[in-house]
GROMACS .gro file of C-alpha atoms in nm:
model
  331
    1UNK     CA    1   0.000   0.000   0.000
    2UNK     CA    2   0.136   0.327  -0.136
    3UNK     CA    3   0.063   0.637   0.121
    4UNK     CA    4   0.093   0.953  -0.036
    5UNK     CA    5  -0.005   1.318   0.019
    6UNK     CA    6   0.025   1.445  -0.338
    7UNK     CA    7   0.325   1.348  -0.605
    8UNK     CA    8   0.578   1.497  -0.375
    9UNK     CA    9   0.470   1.271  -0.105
   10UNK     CA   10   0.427   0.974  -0.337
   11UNK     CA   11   0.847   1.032  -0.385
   12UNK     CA   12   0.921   1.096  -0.021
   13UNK     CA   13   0.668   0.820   0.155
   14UNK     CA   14   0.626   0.568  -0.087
   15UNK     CA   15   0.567   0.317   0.146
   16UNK     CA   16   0.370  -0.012   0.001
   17UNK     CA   17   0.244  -0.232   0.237
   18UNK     CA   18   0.316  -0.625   0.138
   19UNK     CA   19   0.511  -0.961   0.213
   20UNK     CA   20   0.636  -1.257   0.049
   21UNK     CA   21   0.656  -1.480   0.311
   22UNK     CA   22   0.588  -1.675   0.033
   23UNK     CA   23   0.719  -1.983   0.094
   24UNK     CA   24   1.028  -1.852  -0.069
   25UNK     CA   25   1.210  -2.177   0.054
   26UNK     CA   26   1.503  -2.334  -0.193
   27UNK     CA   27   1.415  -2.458  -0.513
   28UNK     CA   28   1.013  -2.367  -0.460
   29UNK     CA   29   0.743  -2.240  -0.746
   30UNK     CA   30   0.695  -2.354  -1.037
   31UNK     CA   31   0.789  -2.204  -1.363
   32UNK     CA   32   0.534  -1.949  -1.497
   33UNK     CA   33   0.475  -1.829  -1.818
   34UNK     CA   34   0.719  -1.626  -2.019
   35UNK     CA   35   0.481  -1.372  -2.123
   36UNK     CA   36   0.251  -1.151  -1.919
   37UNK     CA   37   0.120  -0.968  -2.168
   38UNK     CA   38  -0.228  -0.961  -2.360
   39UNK     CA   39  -0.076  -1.105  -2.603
   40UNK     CA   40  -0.050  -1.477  -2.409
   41UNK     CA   41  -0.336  -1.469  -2.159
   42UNK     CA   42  -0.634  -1.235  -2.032
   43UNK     CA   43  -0.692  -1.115  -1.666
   44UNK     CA   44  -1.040  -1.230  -1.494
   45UNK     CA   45  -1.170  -1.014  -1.198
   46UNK     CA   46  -1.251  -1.308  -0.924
   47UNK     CA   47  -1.400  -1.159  -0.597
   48UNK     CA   48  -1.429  -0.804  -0.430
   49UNK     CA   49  -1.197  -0.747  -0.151
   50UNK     CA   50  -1.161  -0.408  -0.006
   51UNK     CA   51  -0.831  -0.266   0.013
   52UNK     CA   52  -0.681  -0.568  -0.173
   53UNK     CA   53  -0.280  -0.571  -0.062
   54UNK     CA   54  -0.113  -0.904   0.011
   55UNK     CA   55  -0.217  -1.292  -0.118
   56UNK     CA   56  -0.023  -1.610  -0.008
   57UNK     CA   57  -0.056  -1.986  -0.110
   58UNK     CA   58   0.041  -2.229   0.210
   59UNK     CA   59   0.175  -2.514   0.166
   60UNK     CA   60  -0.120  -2.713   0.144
   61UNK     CA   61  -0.209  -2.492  -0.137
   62UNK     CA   62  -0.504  -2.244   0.062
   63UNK     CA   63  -0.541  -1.903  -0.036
   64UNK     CA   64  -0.513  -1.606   0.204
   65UNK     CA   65  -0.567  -1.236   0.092
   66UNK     CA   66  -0.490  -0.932   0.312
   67UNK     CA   67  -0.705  -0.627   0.272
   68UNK     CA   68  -0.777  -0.308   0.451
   69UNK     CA   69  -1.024  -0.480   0.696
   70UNK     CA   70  -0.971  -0.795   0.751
   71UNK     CA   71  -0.743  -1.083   0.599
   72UNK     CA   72  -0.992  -1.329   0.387
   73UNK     CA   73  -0.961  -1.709   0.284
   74UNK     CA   74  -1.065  -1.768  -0.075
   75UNK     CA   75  -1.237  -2.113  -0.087
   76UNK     CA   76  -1.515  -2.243  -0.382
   77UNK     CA   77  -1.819  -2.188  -0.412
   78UNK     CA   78  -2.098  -2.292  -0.666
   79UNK     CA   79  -2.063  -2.014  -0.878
   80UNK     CA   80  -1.656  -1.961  -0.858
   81UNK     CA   81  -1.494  -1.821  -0.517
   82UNK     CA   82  -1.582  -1.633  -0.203
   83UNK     CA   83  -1.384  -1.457   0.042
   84UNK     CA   84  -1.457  -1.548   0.338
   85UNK     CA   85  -1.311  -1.341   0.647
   86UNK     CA   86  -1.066  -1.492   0.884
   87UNK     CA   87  -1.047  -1.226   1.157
   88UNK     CA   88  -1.280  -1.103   1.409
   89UNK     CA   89  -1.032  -0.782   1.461
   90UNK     CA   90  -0.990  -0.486   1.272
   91UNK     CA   91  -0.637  -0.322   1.136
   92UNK     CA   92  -0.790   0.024   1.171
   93UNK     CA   93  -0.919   0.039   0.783
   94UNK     CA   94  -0.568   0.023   0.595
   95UNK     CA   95  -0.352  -0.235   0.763
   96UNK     CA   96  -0.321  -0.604   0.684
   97UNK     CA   97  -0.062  -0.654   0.488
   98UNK     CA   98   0.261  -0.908   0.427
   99UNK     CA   99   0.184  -1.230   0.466
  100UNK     CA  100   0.422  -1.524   0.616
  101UNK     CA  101   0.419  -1.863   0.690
  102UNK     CA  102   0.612  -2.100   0.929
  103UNK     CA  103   0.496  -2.466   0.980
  104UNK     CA  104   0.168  -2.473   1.102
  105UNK     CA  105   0.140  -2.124   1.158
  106UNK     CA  106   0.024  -1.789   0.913
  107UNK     CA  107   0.166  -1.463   1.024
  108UNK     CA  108   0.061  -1.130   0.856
  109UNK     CA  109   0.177  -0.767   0.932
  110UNK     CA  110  -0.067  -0.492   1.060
  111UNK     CA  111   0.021  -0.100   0.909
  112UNK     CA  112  -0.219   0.050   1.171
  113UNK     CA  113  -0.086  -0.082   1.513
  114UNK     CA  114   0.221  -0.175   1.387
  115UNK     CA  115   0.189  -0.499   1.536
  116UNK     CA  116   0.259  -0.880   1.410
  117UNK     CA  117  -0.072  -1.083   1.395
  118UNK     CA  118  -0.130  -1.491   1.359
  119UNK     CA  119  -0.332  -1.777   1.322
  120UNK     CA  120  -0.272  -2.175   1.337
  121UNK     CA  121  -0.368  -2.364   1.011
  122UNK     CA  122  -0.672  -2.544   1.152
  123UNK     CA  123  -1.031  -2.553   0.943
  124UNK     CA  124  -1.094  -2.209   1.058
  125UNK     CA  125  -0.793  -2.005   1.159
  126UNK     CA  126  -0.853  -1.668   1.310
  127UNK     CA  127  -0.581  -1.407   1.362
  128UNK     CA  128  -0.505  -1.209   1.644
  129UNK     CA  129  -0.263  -0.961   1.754
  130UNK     CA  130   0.041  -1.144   1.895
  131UNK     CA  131   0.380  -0.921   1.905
  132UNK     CA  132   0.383  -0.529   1.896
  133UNK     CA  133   0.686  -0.428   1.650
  134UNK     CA  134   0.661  -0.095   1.724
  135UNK     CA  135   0.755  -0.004   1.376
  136UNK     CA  136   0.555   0.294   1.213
  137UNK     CA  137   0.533   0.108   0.864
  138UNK     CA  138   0.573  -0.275   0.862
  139UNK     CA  139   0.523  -0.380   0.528
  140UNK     CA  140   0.706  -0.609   0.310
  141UNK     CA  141   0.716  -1.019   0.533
  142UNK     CA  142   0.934  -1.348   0.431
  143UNK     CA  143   0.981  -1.644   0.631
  144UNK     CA  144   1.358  -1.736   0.653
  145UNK     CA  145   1.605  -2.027   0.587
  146UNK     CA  146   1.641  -2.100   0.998
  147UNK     CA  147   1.253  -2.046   1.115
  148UNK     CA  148   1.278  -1.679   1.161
  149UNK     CA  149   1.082  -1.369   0.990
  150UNK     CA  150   1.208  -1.046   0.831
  151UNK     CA  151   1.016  -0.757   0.807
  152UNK     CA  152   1.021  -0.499   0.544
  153UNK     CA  153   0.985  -0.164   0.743
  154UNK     CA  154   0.886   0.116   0.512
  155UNK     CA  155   0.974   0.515   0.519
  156UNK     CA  156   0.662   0.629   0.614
  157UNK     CA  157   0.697   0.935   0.841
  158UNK     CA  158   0.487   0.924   1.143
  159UNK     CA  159   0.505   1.239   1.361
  160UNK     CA  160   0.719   1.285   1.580
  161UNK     CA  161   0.966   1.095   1.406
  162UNK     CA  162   1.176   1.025   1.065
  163UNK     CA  163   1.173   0.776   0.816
  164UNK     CA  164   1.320   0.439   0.925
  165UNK     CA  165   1.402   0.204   0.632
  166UNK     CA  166   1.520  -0.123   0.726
  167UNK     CA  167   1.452  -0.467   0.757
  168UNK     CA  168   1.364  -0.613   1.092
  169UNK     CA  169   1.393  -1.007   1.222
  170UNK     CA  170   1.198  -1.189   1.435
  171UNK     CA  171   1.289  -1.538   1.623
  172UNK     CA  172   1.074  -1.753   1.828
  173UNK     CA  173   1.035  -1.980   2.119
  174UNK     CA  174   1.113  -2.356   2.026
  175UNK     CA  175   0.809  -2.428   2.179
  176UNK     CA  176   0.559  -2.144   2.062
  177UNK     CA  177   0.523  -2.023   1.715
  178UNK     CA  178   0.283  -1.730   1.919
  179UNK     CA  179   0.579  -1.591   2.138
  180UNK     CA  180   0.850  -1.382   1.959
  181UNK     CA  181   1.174  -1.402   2.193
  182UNK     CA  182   1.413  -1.126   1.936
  183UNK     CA  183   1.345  -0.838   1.752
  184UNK     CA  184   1.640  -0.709   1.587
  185UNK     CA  185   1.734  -0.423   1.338
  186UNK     CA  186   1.878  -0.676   1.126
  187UNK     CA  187   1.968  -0.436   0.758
  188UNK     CA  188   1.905  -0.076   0.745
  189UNK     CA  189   1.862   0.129   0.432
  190UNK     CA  190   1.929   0.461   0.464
  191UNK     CA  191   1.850   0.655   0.148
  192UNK     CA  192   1.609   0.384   0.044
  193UNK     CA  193   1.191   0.320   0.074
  194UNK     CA  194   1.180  -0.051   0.085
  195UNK     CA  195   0.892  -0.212   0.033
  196UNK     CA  196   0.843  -0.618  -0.057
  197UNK     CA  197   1.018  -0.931   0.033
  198UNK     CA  198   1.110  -1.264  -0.100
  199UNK     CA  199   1.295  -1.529  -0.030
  200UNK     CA  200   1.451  -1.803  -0.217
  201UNK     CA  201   1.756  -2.038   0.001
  202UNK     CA  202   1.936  -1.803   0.198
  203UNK     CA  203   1.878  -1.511  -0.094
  204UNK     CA  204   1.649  -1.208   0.017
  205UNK     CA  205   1.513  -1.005  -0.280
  206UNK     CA  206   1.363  -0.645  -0.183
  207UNK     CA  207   1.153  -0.406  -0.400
  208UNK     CA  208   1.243  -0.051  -0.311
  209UNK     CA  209   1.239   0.343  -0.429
  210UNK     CA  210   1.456   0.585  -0.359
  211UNK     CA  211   1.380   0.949  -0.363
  212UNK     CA  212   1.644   1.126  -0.601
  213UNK     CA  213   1.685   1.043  -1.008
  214UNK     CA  214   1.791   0.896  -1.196
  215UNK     CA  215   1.576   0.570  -1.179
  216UNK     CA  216   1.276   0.557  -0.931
  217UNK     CA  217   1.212   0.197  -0.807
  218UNK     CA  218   1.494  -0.065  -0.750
  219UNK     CA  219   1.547  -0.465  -0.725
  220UNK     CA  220   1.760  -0.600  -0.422
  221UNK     CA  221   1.921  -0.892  -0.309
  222UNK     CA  222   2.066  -0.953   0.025
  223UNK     CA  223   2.177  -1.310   0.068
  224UNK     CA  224   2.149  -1.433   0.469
  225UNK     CA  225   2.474  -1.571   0.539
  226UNK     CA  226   2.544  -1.873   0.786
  227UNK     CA  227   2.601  -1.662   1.063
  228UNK     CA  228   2.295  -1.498   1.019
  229UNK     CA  229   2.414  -1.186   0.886
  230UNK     CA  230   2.288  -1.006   0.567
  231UNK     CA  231   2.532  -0.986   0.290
  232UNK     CA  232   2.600  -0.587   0.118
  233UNK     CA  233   2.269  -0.520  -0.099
  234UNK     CA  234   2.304  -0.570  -0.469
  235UNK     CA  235   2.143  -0.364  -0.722
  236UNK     CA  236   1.958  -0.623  -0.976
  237UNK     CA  237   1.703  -0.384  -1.162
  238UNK     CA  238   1.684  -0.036  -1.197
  239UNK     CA  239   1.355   0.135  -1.325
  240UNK     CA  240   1.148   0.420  -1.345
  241UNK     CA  241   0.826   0.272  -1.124
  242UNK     CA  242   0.727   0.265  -0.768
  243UNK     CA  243   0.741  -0.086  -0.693
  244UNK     CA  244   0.486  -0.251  -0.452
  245UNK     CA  245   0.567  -0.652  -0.316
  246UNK     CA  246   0.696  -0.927  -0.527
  247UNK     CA  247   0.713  -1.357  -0.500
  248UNK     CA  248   0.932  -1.626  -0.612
  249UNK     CA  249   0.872  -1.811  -0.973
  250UNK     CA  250   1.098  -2.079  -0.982
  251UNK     CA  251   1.438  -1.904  -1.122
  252UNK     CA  252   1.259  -1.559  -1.151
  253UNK     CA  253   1.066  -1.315  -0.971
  254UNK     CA  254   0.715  -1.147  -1.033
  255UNK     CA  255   0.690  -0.807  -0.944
  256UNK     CA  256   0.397  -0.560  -0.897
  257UNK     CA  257   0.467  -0.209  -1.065
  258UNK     CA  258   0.230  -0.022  -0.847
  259UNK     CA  259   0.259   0.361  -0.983
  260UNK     CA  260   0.287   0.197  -1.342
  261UNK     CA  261  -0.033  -0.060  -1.312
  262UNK     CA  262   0.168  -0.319  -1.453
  263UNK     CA  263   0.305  -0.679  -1.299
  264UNK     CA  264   0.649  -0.770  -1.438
  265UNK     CA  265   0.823  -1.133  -1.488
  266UNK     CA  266   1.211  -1.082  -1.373
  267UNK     CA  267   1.519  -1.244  -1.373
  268UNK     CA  268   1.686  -1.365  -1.076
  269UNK     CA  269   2.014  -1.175  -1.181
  270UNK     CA  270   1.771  -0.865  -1.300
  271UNK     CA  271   1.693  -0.882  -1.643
  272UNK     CA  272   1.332  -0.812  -1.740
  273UNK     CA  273   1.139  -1.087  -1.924
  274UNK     CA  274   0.798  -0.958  -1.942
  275UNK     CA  275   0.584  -0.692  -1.853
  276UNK     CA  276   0.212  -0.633  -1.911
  277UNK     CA  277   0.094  -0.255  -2.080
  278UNK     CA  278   0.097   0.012  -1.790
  279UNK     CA  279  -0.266   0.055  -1.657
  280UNK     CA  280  -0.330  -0.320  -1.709
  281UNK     CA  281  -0.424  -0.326  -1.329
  282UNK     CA  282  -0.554  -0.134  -1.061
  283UNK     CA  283  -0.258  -0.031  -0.888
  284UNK     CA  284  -0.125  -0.392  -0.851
  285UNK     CA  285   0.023  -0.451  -0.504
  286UNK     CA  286   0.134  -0.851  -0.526
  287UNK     CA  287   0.109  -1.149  -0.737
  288UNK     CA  288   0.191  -1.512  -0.746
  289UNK     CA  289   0.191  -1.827  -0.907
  290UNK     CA  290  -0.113  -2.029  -0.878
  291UNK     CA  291  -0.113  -2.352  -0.737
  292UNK     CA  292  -0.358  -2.620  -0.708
  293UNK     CA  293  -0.616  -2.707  -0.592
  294UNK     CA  294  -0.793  -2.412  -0.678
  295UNK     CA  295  -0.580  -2.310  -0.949
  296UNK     CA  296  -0.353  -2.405  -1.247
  297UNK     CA  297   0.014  -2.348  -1.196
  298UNK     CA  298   0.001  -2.117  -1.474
  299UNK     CA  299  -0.195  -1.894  -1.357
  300UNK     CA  300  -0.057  -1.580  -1.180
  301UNK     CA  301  -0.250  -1.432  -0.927
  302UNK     CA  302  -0.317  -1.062  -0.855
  303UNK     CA  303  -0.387  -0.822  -0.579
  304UNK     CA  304  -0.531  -0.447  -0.731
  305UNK     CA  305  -0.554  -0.230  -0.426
  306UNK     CA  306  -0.683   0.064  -0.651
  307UNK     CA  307  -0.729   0.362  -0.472
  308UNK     CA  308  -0.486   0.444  -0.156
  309UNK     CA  309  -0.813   0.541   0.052
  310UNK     CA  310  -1.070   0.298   0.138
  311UNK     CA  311  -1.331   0.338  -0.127
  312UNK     CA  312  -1.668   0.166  -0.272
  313UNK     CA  313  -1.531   0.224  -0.613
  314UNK     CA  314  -1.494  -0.082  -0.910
  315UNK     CA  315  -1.153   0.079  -0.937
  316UNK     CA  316  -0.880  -0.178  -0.756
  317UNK     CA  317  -0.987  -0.355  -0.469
  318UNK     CA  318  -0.971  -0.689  -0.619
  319UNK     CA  319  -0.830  -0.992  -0.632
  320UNK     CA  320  -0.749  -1.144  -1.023
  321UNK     CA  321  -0.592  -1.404  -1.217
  322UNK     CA  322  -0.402  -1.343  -1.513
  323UNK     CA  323  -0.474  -1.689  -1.708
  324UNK     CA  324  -0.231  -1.805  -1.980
  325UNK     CA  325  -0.407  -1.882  -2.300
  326UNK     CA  326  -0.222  -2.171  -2.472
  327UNK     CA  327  -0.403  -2.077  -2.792
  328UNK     CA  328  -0.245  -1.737  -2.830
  329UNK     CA  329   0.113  -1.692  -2.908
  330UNK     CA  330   0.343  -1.359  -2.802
  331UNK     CA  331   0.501  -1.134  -3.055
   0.00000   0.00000   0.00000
């Protein structure tokens, strides 16, 4: 989610709110198509969902989406999909976000309170508030290679205060994926507005802005070395968009191009593959790979927040598939 107070304050707080957590673990995801453009496939509006920011496949293959309300569970229904809501709280009307996941156990991020929230796995998981960060803008979430979680915190300026761009890791108890024993400043990023997380082994790639020319929005990766500390940041991908989160496809990456309202297939060493016409999607904030049983591994799954403001409109607040047509061929 993308906080802004006019274009000045779209360069200066660009903070999006997402997560991989994706199950970015080694050698995960399928391959996805090669082409995200209209020329190989056609995107399908599924179900409403206010807000729409985060979506995350567990292992077991269940959908979660994060929205401004509430964080939903997409199951089938007679006539396609329903979201059904999976929290009796409330984030304060723009705050669930990145989305996590370690063994039995879904973790998302709250904007509002700043907090981590989480649920166990079970038919009917609700979340609740369990560890308060104390970060003004917790966005991007990945699990890690050694059963930790690192959070994206964003630049968003909350009074009194500056912006604080860094990532942040959590460990637990052993014996209680609910209790967080360590929260530490684990890679700051001064100069930077990071945003989304993704893991794949022990490499971390982060979608982020900065504020001065000549390019806009940046690709990452930090690898996590043995000792648990982050390697220097490389640059993979410079480009002129505000990025929002981003997920492992097998040796590539998907990214959302939030300002640009397009979704992009990239490279693990940065080279862009694909990329759908700007304005293809409402403000896209995260997509991923489908996987079954409720969809096709080719499809790629979208999040359109749409407007930054919570909103009635048709605009955004959405979650899509873009589904590969095998019939059509790219250019």
């Amino acid at each position: 989610m993308i906080k802004l107070l006019g274009v000045t304050a779209l360069l200066i707080l660009a903070a999006c709110n997402g997560g991989d957590g994706s199950s970015g673990r080694a050698g995960s995801g399928p391959a996805v198509p090669s082409c995200l453009t209209s020329d190989c496939g056609s995107k399908q509006r599924l179900v409403d969902i206010p807000g729409a920011e985060n979506l995350f496949f567990t292992d077991s293959g269940r959908l979660f989406v994060s929205g401004n309300d509430n964080i939903y569970e997409l199951l089938k229904s007679a006539d396609g999909y329903r979201a059904q809501p999976r929290s009796s709280g409330t984030a304060g009307g723009s705050g669930f976000g990145g989305i996590a996941q370690r063994g039995n156990t879904l973790y998302v991020n709250v904007f509002d309170d700043g907090g981590l929230w989480a649920a166990e796995l079970n038919d009917a998981p609700e979340f609740s508030l369990i560890h308060a960060m104390g970060l003004a803008s917790p966005n991007g979430l990945s699990d890690g290679p050694d059963g930790e979680l690192y959070v994206v915190n964003g630049p968003l300026i909350a009074a009194p205060g500056l912006p604080d761009p860094k990532v942040v890791r959590l460990r637990f108890a052993a014996d209680d994926a609910m209790q967080v024993v360590e929260q530490l400043d684990w890679l700051v990023l001064p100069g930077l507005q990071p945003n989304g997380i993704a893991r794949r082994g022990r490499n971390l790639f982060i979608s982020a802005s900065r504020i001065a020319p000549p390019s806009l929005g940046l690709l990452l990766r930090v690898d996590i070395g043995l000792d648990g500390q982050p390697s220097e940041p490389e640059v993979l991908l410079e480009f002129n968009s505000i990025p929002d989160d981003l997920s492992v496809a097998g040796d590539a990456l998907l990214l959302s191009l939030f300002s640009e309202g397009a979704i992009a297939l990239v490279s693990d060493r940065g080279e862009l593959l694909s990329q759908s016409a700007a304005q293809s999607y409402d403000s896209p904030s995260q997509l991923r790979v489908g996987r079954p049983p409720l969809f096709d591994d080719r499809d790629v799954l979208v999040t359109e927040k749409g407007g930054l403001l919570a909103n009635p409109l048709p605009y955004g607040n959405a979650l899509s598939v873009f589904r590969f047509d095998s019939d059509r061929t790219a250019d």
